[in-house]
Amino acid sequence: MIWYPYAQMKTLDAPIPIERAQGVHLYTTDGHDLIDSVSSWWSVIHGYNHPEINAAIAGQLEKFAHVMLGGLTHAPVQQLSDKLAEWLPGDLDYCFFSDSGSVAVEVALKMALQFNTNRGSSRDTILALEHAYHGDTFKAMEVGDDEDYHFAFGKHSEKKHGVVHIPTETAALETAFAEYGDRLTCFIVEPLLQGAGGMRMYDIRFLEKARQLCNQYDVLLVFDEVATGFGRTGNRFVADLVLPDILVLGKALTGGYIGHAVTVANRKVWEGFWSDEPAHAFMHGPTFMGNALACTAALKSIELFEREDYLSKIRRIEEITRREMAGFSDPRVKEVRIMGGCVCIEVYDGTVLDGFRKFAYERGVFSRTFLRYMYAMVPYVIGEQELVRILDTMKAWFCK
Ligand SMILES: *Cc1c(COP(=O)(O)O)cnc(C)c1O
């Protein structure tokens, strides 16, 4: 029996069985052709069954699929860490790999904590954002702020040991630093776009102010770009605009091929562990960190991103989306938000979206709404007609 995610198994709508996927199309076992508006939780940026990524993985598979990084190393993980060091902004050069975004967030939080204990500081508080989502493991839940995901664990998460949440407003930021500044290990944010918390978008000036306050109070700034990284906001990384001390990447890292993530630290953080003292070593090590197939997929994915000028593809997606959504309104709709390769229609009452999945399915689109949000985060290789089809389907739901 498969236990499906975020679902009451007793009343679960049967999942759609997929036989084959190609480009932006999902082909069901009973012959339906669906345009994918979700990119398999925002990760499949090159579309499915990409010949070059397939070939790269097959090539590595001939050599080996996996060896552990405890005492061993290999070319794909070295090449990927070199590539990331060169490609990522500033001195974000030190790559700690792990198998999922949640774990990579845990790694970032542990790094920030131990960075402080290594220097003899007793700082123990984390600053985070309201409506944040950072993953489903326990500490990631605590820095997260969405009861819609974690209500069942209220007893354990309501205490939020040493986590303070603020809205994305500069006044709140200043107040929080004035009150907690010298107790903070880090400030963790999903920069510019809060995904699972409802595709909420906010201004870069908030992050500029955060950078300034983190410098002033000697607090590490952590960007969780598991969702926003690799172009989703229209920027390659939000870290290109404001430089964090620690950057977390996941989801699209491997082009959605294999679960993998990386926590990238800057030189300051790295040096906080560099010591003759064995106890200052970073004590973490996921079994599958640096998996050779995942690293190979990631390298090819980054190569495609650069070579095929993905930022221009994303700009085009945003232009088409703005054009198609212009003038759309409905009394049930609270707001339409667009940023880069993300569009979200927020409704006042989530029950308004009941039945949309089937409606979309019948129109050849795969969509998965959540709570009060109908959204699209398409693969960047999508054609104009296919994108328009998705957006038309979203709008049509309100005109039926
Ligand atoms: C999806 C997500 C995570 C968790 O990643 P998993 O690979 O699902 O563990 C963490 N942070 C953000 C911002 C995410 O969108």
PDB file of C-alpha atoms and ligand atoms in Angstrom, residues 42 99-103 105 133-136 190 195-196 224-227 251, ligand 1:
ATOM      1  CA  TRP A  42       8.537  22.859  -9.175  1.00  0.00           C
ATOM      2  CA  ASP A  99      19.309  14.163  -0.177  1.00  0.00           C
ATOM      3  CA  SER A 100      16.401  16.581   0.197  1.00  0.00           C
ATOM      4  CA  GLY A 101      15.497  20.205   0.746  1.00  0.00           C
ATOM      5  CA  SER A 102      14.284  19.583   4.293  1.00  0.00           C
ATOM      6  CA  VAL A 103      17.562  17.975   5.264  1.00  0.00           C
ATOM      7  CA  VAL A 105      17.548  23.262   5.690  1.00  0.00           C
ATOM      8  CA  TYR A 133       7.710  26.846   4.598  1.00  0.00           C
ATOM      9  CA  HIS A 134      11.100  25.185   4.952  1.00  0.00           C
ATOM     10  CA  GLY A 135      10.253  21.481   4.839  1.00  0.00           C
ATOM     11  CA  ASP A 136       8.579  18.809   6.930  1.00  0.00           C
ATOM     12  CA  GLU A 190      12.511  32.083   1.352  1.00  0.00           C
ATOM     13  CA  GLY A 195       6.103  29.039  -2.094  1.00  0.00           C
ATOM     14  CA  ALA A 196       4.175  26.480  -0.078  1.00  0.00           C
ATOM     15  CA  ASP A 224      16.233  28.879   1.475  1.00  0.00           C
ATOM     16  CA  GLU A 225      16.164  28.908  -2.328  1.00  0.00           C
ATOM     17  CA  VAL A 226      14.968  25.309  -2.578  1.00  0.00           C
ATOM     18  CA  ALA A 227      11.952  26.662  -4.492  1.00  0.00           C
ATOM     19  CA  LYS A 251      14.134  20.832  -6.061  1.00  0.00           C
TER      20      LYS A 251
HETATM   21  C1  LIG B   1      10.085  22.001  -0.990  1.00  0.00           C
HETATM   22  C2  LIG B   1      10.795  22.918  -0.068  1.00  0.00           C
HETATM   23  C3  LIG B   1      11.592  22.434   0.989  1.00  0.00           C
HETATM   24  C4  LIG B   1      11.690  20.966   1.304  1.00  0.00           C
HETATM   25  O1  LIG B   1      12.311  20.253   0.309  1.00  0.00           O
HETATM   26  P1  LIG B   1      12.103  18.635   0.261  1.00  0.00           P
HETATM   27  O2  LIG B   1      13.037  18.203  -0.824  1.00  0.00           O
HETATM   28  O3  LIG B   1      10.672  18.409  -0.051  1.00  0.00           O
HETATM   29  O4  LIG B   1      12.481  18.123   1.602  1.00  0.00           O
HETATM   30  C5  LIG B   1      12.270  23.341   1.755  1.00  0.00           C
HETATM   31  N1  LIG B   1      12.177  24.670   1.531  1.00  0.00           N
HETATM   32  C6  LIG B   1      11.435  25.174   0.538  1.00  0.00           C
HETATM   33  C7  LIG B   1      11.392  26.654   0.315  1.00  0.00           C
HETATM   34  C8  LIG B   1      10.693  24.319  -0.289  1.00  0.00           C
HETATM   35  O5  LIG B   1       9.909  24.824  -1.250  1.00  0.00           O
END
